[in-house]
Short mmCIF file of C-alpha atoms and ligand atoms in Angstrom, two decimals:
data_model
loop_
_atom_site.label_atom_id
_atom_site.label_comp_id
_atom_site.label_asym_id
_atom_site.label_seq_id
_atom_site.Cartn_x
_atom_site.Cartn_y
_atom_site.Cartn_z
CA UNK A 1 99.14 117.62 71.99
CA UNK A 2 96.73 119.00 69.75
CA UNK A 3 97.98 122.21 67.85
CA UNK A 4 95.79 124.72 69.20
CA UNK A 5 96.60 124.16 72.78
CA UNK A 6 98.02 127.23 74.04
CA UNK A 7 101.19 127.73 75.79
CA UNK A 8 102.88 129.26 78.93
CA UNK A 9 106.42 129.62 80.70
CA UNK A 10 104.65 128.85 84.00
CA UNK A 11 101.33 127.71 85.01
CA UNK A 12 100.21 128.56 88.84
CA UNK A 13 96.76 126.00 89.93
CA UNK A 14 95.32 128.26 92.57
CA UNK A 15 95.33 131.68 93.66
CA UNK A 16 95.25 131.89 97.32
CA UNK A 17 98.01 133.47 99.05
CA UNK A 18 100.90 131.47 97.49
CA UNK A 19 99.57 130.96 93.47
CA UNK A 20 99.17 134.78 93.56
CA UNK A 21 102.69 135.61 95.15
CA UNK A 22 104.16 132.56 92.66
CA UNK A 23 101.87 133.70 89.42
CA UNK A 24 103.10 137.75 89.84
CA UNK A 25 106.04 136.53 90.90
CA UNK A 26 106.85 134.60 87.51
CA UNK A 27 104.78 137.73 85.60
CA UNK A 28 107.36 140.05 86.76
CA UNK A 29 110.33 138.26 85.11
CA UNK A 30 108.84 138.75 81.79
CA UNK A 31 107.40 134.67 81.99
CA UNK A 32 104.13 134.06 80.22
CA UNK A 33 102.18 132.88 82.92
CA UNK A 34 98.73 131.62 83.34
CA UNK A 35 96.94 131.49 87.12
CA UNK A 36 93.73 129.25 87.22
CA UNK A 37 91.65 130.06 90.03
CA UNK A 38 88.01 128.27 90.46
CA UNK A 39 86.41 130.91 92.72
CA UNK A 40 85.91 134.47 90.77
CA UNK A 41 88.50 135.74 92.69
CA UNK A 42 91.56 135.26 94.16
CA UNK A 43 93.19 135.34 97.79
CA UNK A 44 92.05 131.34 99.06
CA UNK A 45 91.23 131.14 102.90
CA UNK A 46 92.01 134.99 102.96
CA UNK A 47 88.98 136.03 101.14
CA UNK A 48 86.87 132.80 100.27
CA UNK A 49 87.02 131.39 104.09
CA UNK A 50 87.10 135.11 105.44
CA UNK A 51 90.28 134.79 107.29
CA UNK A 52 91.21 137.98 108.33
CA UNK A 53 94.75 138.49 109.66
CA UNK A 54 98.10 138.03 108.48
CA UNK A 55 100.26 136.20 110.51
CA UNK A 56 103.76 134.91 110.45
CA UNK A 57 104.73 138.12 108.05
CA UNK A 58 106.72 139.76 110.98
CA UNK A 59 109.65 137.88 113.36
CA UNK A 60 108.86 136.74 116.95
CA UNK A 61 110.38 139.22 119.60
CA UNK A 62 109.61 139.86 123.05
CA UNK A 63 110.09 143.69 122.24
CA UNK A 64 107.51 145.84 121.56
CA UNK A 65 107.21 146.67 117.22
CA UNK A 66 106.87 144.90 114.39
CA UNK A 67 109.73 143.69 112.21
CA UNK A 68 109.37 141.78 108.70
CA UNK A 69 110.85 138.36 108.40
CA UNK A 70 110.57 137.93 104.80
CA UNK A 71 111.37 141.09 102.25
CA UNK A 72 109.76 141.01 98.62
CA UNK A 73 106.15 139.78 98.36
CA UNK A 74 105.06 139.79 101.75
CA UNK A 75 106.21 142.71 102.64
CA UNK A 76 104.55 144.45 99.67
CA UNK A 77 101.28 143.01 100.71
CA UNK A 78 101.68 144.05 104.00
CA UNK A 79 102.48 147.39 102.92
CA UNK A 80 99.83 147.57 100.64
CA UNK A 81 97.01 146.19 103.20
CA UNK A 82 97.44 148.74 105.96
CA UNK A 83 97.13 151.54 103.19
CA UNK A 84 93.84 149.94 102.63
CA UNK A 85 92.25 149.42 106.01
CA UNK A 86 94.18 151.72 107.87
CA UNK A 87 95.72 149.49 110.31
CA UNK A 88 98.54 148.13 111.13
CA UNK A 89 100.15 145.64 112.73
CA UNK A 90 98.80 143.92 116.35
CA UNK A 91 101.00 142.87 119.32
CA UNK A 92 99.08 139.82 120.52
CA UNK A 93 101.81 138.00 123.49
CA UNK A 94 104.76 137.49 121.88
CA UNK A 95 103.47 137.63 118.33
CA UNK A 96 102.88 140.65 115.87
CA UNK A 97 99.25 139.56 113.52
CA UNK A 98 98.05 142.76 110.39
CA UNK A 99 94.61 142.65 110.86
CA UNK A 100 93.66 141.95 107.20
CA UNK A 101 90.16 142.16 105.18
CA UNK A 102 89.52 139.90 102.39
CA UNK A 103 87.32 142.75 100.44
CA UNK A 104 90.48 144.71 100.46
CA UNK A 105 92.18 141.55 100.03
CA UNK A 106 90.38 140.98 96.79
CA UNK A 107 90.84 144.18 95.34
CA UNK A 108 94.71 144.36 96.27
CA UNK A 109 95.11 141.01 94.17
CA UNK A 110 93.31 142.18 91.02
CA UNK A 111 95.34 145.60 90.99
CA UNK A 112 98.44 143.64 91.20
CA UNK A 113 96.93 141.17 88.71
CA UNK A 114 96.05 143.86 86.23
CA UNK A 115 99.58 145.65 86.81
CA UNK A 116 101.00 142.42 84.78
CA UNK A 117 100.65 142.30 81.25
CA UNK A 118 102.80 138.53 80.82
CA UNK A 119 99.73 137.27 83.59
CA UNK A 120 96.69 135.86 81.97
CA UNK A 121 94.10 134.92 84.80
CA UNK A 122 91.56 132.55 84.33
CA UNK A 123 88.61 132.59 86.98
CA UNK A 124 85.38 130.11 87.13
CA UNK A 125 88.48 127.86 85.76
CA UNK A 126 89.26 124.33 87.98
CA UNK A 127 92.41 121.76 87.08
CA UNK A 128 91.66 118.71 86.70
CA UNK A 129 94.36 116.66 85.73
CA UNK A 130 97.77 116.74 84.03
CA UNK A 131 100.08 115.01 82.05
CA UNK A 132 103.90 115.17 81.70
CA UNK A 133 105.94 114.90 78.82
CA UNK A 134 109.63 115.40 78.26
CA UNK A 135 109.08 119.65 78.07
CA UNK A 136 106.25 120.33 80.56
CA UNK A 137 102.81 119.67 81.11
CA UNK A 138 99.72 119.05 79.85
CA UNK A 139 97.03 120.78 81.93
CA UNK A 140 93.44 119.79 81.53
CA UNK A 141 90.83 122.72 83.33
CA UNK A 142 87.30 122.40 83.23
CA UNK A 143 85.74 125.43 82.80
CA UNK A 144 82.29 127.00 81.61
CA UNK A 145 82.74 126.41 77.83
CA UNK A 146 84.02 123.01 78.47
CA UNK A 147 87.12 121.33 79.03
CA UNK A 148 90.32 122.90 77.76
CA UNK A 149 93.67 122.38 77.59
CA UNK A 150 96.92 124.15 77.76
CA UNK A 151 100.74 123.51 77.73
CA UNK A 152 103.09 124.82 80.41
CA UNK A 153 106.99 124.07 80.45
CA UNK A 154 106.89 124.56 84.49
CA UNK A 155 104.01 124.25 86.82
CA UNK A 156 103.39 125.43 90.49
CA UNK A 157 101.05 123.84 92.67
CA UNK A 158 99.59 125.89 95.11
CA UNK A 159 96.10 124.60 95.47
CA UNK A 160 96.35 124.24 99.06
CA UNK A 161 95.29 120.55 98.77
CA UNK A 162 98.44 119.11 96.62
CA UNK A 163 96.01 118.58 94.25
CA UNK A 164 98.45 117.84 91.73
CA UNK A 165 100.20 115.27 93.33
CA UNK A 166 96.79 113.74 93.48
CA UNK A 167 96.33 113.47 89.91
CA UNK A 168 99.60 111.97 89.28
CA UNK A 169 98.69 109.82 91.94
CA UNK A 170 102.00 109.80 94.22
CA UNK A 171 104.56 111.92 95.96
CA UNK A 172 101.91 113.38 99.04
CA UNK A 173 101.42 112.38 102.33
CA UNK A 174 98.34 113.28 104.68
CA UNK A 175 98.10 112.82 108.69
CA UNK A 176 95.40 110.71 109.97
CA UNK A 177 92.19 111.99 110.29
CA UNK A 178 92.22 112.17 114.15
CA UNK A 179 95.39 114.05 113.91
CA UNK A 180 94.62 116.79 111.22
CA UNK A 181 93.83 120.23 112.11
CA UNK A 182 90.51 121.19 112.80
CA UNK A 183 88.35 122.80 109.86
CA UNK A 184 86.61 125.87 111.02
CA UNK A 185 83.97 128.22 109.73
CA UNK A 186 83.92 132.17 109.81
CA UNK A 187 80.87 134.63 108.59
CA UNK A 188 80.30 137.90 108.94
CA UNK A 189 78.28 139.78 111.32
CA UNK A 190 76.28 142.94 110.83
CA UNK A 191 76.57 144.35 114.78
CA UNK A 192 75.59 148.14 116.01
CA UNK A 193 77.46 147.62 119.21
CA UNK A 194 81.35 148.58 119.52
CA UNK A 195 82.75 145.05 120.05
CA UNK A 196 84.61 146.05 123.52
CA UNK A 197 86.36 143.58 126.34
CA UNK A 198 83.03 144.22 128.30
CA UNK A 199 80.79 143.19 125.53
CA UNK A 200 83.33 140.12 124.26
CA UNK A 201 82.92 139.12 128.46
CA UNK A 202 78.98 139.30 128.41
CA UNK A 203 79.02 137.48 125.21
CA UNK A 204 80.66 134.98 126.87
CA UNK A 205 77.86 134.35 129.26
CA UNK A 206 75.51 134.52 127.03
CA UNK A 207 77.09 132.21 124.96
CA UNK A 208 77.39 129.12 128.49
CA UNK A 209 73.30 130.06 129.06
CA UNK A 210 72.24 129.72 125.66
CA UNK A 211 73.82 126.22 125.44
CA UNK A 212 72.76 125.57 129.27
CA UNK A 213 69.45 126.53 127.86
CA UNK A 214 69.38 123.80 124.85
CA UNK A 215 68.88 126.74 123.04
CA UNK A 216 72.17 126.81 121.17
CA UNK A 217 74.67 124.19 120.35
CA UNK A 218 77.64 123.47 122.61
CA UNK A 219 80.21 124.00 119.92
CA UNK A 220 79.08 127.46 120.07
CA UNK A 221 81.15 127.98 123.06
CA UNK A 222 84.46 128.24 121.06
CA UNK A 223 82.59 130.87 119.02
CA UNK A 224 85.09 134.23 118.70
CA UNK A 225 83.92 137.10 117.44
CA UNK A 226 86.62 139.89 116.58
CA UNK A 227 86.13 143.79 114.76
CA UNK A 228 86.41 143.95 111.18
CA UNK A 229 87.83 147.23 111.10
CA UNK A 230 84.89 148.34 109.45
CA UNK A 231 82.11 149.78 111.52
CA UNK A 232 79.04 147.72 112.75
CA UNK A 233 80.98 144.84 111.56
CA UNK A 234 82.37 141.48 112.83
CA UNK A 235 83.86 138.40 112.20
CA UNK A 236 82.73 135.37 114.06
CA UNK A 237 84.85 132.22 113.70
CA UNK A 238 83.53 128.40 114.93
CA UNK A 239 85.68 125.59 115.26
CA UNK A 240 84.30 122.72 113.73
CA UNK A 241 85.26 118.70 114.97
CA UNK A 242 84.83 118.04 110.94
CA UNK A 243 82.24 114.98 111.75
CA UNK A 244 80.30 112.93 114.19
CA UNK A 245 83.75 111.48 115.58
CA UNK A 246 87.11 113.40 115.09
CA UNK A 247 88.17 110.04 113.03
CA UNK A 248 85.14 111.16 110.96
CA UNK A 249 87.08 114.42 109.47
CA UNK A 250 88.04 113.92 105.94
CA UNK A 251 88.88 117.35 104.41
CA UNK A 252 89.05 116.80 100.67
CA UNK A 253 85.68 114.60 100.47
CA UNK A 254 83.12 116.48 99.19
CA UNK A 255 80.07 114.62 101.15
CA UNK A 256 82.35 116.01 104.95
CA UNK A 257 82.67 119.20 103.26
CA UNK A 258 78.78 119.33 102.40
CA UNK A 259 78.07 118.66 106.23
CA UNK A 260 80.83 121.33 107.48
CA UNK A 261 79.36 124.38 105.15
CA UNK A 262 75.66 123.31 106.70
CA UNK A 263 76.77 122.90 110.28
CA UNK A 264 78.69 125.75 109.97
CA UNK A 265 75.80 128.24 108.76
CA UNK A 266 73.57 126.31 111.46
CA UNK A 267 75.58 126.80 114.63
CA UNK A 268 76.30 130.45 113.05
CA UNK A 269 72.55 131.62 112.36
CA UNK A 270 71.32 129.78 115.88
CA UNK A 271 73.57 131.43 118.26
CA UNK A 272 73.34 135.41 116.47
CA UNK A 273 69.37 135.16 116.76
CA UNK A 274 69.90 133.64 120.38
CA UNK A 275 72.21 136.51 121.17
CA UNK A 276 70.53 139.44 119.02
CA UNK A 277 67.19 138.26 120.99
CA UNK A 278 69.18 138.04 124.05
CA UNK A 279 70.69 141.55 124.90
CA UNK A 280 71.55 144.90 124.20
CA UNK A 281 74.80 145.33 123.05
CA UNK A 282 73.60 142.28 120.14
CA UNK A 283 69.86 144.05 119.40
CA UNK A 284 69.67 144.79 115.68
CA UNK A 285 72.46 141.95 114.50
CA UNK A 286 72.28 139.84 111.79
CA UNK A 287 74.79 137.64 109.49
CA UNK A 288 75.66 139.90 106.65
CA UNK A 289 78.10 137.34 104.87
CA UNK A 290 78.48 134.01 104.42
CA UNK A 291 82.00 132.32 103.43
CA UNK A 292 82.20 130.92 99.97
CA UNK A 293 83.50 127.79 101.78
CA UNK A 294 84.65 126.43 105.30
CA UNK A 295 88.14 127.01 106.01
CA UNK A 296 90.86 124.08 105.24
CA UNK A 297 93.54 124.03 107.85
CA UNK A 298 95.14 120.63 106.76
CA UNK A 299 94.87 118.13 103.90
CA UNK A 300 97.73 116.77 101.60
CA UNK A 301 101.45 118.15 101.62
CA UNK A 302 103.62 117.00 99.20
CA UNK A 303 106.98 114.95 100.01
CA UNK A 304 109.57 117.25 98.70
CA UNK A 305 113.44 116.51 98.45
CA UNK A 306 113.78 118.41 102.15
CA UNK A 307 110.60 117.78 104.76
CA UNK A 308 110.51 120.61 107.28
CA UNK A 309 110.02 119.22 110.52
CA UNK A 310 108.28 120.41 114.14
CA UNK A 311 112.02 120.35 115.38
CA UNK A 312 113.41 122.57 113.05
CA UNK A 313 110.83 124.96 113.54
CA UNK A 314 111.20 124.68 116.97
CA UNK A 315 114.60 124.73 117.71
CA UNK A 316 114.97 127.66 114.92
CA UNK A 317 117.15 125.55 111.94
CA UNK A 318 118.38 127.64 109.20
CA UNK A 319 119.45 125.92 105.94
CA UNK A 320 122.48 126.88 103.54
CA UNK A 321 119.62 127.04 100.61
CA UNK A 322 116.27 128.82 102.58
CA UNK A 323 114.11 130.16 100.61
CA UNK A 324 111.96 132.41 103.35
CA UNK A 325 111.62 132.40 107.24
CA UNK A 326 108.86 130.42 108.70
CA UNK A 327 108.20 132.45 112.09
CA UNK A 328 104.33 131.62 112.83
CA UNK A 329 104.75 129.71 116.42
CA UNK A 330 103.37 125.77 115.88
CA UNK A 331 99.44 126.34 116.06
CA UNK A 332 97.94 123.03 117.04
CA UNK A 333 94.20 122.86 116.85
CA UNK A 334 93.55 119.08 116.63
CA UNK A 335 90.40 119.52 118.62
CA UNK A 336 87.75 122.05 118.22
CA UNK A 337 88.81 123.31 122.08
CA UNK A 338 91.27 126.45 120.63
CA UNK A 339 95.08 126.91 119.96
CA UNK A 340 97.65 125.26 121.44
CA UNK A 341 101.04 127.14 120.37
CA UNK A 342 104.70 126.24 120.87
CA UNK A 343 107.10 128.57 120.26
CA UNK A 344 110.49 128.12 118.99
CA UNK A 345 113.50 128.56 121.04
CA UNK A 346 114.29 131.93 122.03
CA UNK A 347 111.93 133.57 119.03
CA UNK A 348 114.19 132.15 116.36
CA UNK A 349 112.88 132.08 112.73
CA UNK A 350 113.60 128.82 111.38
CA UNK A 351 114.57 128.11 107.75
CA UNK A 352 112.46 126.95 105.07
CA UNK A 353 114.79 125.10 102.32
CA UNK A 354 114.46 124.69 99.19
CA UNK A 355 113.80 121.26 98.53
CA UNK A 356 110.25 121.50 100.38
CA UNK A 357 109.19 123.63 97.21
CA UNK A 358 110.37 121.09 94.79
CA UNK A 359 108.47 117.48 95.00
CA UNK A 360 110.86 114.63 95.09
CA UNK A 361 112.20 113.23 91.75
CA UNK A 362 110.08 115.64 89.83
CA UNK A 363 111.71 118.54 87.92
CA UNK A 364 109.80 121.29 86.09
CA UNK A 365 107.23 121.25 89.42
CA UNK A 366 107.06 123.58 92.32
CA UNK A 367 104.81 123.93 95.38
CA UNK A 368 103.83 126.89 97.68
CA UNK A 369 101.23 127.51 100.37
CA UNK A 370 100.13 125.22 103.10
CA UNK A 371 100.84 121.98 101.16
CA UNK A 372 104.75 122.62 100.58
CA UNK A 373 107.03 119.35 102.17
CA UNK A 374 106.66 119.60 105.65
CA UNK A 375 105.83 116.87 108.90
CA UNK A 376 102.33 117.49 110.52
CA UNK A 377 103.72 119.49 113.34
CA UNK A 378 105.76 122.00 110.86
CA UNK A 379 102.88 122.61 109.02
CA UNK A 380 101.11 123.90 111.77
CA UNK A 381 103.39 126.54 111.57
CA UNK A 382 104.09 127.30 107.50
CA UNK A 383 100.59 127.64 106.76
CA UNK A 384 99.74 130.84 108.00
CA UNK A 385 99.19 133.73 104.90
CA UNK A 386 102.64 135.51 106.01
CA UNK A 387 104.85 132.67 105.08
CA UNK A 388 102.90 131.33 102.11
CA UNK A 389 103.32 134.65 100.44
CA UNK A 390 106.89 133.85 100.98
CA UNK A 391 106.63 130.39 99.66
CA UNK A 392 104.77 130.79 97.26
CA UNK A 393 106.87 133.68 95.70
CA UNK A 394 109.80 131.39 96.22
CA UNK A 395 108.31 128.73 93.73
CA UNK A 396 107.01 131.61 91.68
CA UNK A 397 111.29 132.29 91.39
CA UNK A 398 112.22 128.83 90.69
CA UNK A 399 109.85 128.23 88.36
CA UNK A 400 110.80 130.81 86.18
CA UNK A 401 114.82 129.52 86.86
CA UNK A 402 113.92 125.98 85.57
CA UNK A 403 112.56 127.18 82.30
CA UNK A 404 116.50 128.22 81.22
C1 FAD B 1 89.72 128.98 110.03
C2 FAD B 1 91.11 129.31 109.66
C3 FAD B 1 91.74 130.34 110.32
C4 FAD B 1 93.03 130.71 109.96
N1 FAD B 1 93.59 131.77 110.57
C5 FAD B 1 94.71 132.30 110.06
C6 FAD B 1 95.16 133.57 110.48
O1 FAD B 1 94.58 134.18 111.37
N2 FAD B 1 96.25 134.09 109.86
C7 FAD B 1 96.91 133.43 108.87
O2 FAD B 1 97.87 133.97 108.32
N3 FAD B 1 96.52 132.21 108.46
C8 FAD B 1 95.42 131.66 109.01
N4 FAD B 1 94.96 130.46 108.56
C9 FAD B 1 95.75 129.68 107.59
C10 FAD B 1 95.70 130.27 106.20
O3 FAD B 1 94.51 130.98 105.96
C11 FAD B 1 95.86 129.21 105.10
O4 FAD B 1 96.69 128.15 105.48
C12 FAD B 1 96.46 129.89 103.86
O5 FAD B 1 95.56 130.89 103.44
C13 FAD B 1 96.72 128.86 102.79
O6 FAD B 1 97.11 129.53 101.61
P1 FAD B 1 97.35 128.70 100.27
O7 FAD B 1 97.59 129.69 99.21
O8 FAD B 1 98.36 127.64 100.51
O9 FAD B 1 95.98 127.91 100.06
P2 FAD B 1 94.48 128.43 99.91
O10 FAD B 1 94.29 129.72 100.59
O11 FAD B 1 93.64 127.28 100.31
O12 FAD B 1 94.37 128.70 98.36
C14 FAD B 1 94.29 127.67 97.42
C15 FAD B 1 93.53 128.21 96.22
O13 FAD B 1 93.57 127.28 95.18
C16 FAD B 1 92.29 127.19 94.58
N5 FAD B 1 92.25 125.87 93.97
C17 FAD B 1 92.43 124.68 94.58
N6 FAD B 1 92.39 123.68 93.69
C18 FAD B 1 92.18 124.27 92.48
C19 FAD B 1 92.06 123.75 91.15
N7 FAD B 1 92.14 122.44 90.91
N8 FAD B 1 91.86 124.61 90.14
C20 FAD B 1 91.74 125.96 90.39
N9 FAD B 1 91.84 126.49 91.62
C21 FAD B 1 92.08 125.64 92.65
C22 FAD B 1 91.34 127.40 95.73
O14 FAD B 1 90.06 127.83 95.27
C23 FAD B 1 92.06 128.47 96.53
O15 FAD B 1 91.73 129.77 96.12
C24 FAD B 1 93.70 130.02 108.93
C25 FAD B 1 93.06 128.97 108.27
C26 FAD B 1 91.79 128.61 108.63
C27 FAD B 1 91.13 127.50 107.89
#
């Protein structure tokens, strides 16, 4: 290592929900800690893909009001995101969702950022590749003045892709491409009209004549639109098959990604002209936003020393060392056709342990987010922004433990 290279207790690759719960996390118990984000700001899917609610921050109950599964960093989020938008939470069925927006979003993070004077962030910054040697890692990050390097004794992954275990080239597993969650895309949506049940119902029809028509795709039928929170503003949110053929769907090659941010934009822009053309309640619309990219459900998860699996999360298992409470019912959408949920046993929380935040027969590394140790079916369930908060402030914790 060359001497210049600079050095950190902890090093978090990726700020989406889980690097910035792990990276303030770590900040707060005096670590030197370095996040490396490669968007210009933080938040992941929350603010880059435009997904905009919270769930699995609250336990399920068949009783009206919202309780908190996990205390600490997702709470304090939570807390902090209805004194932004002036919501709070949603009873949807069985299940309690904070309506979240990612401009808030994106301003909550850098206050908490800034509120941390042991957290250096580095934006415009992407990892690339590490080494190990016998006190930490050796991070390379490519970045506008070229590549540079820096030394941390403990590292959490939390790219959301396991990206880490891809450089070292082991230790990840990945469902086949038939099986992974569908990829979807979500823009924004300048509307006049109050987005009502009667308007939501008409768009519906609008949406089965402009296809009848040829006018608009047929994958805009799963089109949703939802409220912002924000007047004359909406969210619209396509499922995408991710290819020609569902085998097609490769989520971490750039050429599939290329084609989902195009199709994407194209089934987006088609159907708001067809509907702002269309009728009253759309006259005057346009697409104010687009995402900054298509949102990931799925890719790599790493194989940690404990895999979480669909039946612990269904039948509710709680572990002697949990870290958080996974409470997000399993949300299956292997085909662009919507959800299909399955919910645990009597609303019971099941247990995340441990060893899914700590790769197997690897010390000094820690994972959070969507890509923690967990079976295709549990994963359907950890991912949501609720529970990697949680996560990802648990390998925040344990990160700073294994430094000593
Ligand atoms: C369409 C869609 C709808 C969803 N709906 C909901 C919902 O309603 N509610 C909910 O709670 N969850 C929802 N989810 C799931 C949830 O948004 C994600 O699973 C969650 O945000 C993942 O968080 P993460 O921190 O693990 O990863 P991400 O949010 O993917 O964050 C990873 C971050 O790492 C950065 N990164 C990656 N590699 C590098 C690198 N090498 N160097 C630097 N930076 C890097 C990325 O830019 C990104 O910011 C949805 C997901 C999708 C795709």
């Amino acid at each position: 290592m060359s001497p210049g290279v600079r050095r950190f207790d902890v090093a978090v690759v990726g700020g989406g929900s889980a690097g910035l719960a792990a990276a303030i996390t770590a900040a707060r118990s005096g670590a030197r800690t370095l996040l490396i984000e490669r968007h210009g700001f933080t938040g992941g899917m929350g603010t880059a893909s435009l997904v905009h609610s919270f769930c699995g921050l609250y336990l399920l109950r068949d009783e009206p009001g919202a309780v908190l599964a996990n205390p600490g960093f997702s709470a304090e989020i939570a807390e902090r995101m209805i004194a932004a938008t002036g919501i709070g939470p949603l009873r949807v069925g069985r299940v309690d969702v904070l309506p979240q927006h990612p401009v808030d979003f994106v301003r909550i993070a850098d206050e908490m950022i800034a509120a941390e004077p042991t957290l250096e962030l580095m934006l415009h910054a992407e990892a690339s590749a590490v080494e190990r040697d016998a006190e930490g890692w050796l991070l390379k990050i490519a970045s506008r003045s070229g590549a540079v390097e820096i030394f941390a004794s403990t590292l959490v992954d939390a790219s959301g892709d396991a990206m880490v275990a891809a450089w070292l080239g082991e230790g990840f597993t990945m469902a086949a491409a038939t099986q992974l969650q569908r990829p979807a895309y979500v823009f924004g949506v300048h509307n006049p009209s109050v987005m009502g049940d009667a308007m939501r119902l008409r768009t519906s029809g609008l949406l089965v004549e402009g296809v009848r028509s040829g006018i608009i795709p047929s994958t805009a039928l799963g089109l949703s639109f939802r409220e912002s929170g924000r007047l004359g503003e909406i969210f619209g949110t396509i499922d995408l098959t991710g290819g020609d053929t569902a085998g097609d769907f490769d989520p971490l090659d750039p050429v599939c990604l290329g084609k989902l941010e195009v199709e994407g934009r194209r089934i987006a822009a088609t159907t708001v002209e067809w509907l702002a053309g269309r009728d009253d309640t759309w006259k005057g619309s346009y697409i104010s936003h687009w995402p900054v990219r298509a949102g990931i459900r799925e890719s790599r998860r790493w194989l940690g020393e404990a895999v979480l699996t669909g039946a612990d999360v269904l039948a509710g298992k709680r572990f002697e060392d949990e870290i958080a409470l996974a409470t997000w019912p399993m949300e299956f959408r292997e085909n662009a056709k919507g959800p299909k949920l399955r919910f645990p046993e009597n609303n019971r929380p099941c247990g995340i342990p441990a060893g899914c935040l700590k790769p197997r027969g690897m010390d000094r590394l820690f994972v959070g987010g969507r890509c923690i140790s967990a079976d295709h079916d549990a994963q359907a369930s950890i991912r949501v922004m609720g529970t990697c908060f949680a996560t990802g402030e648990a390998a925040g914790k344990m990160a700073v433990d294994a430094l000593g």
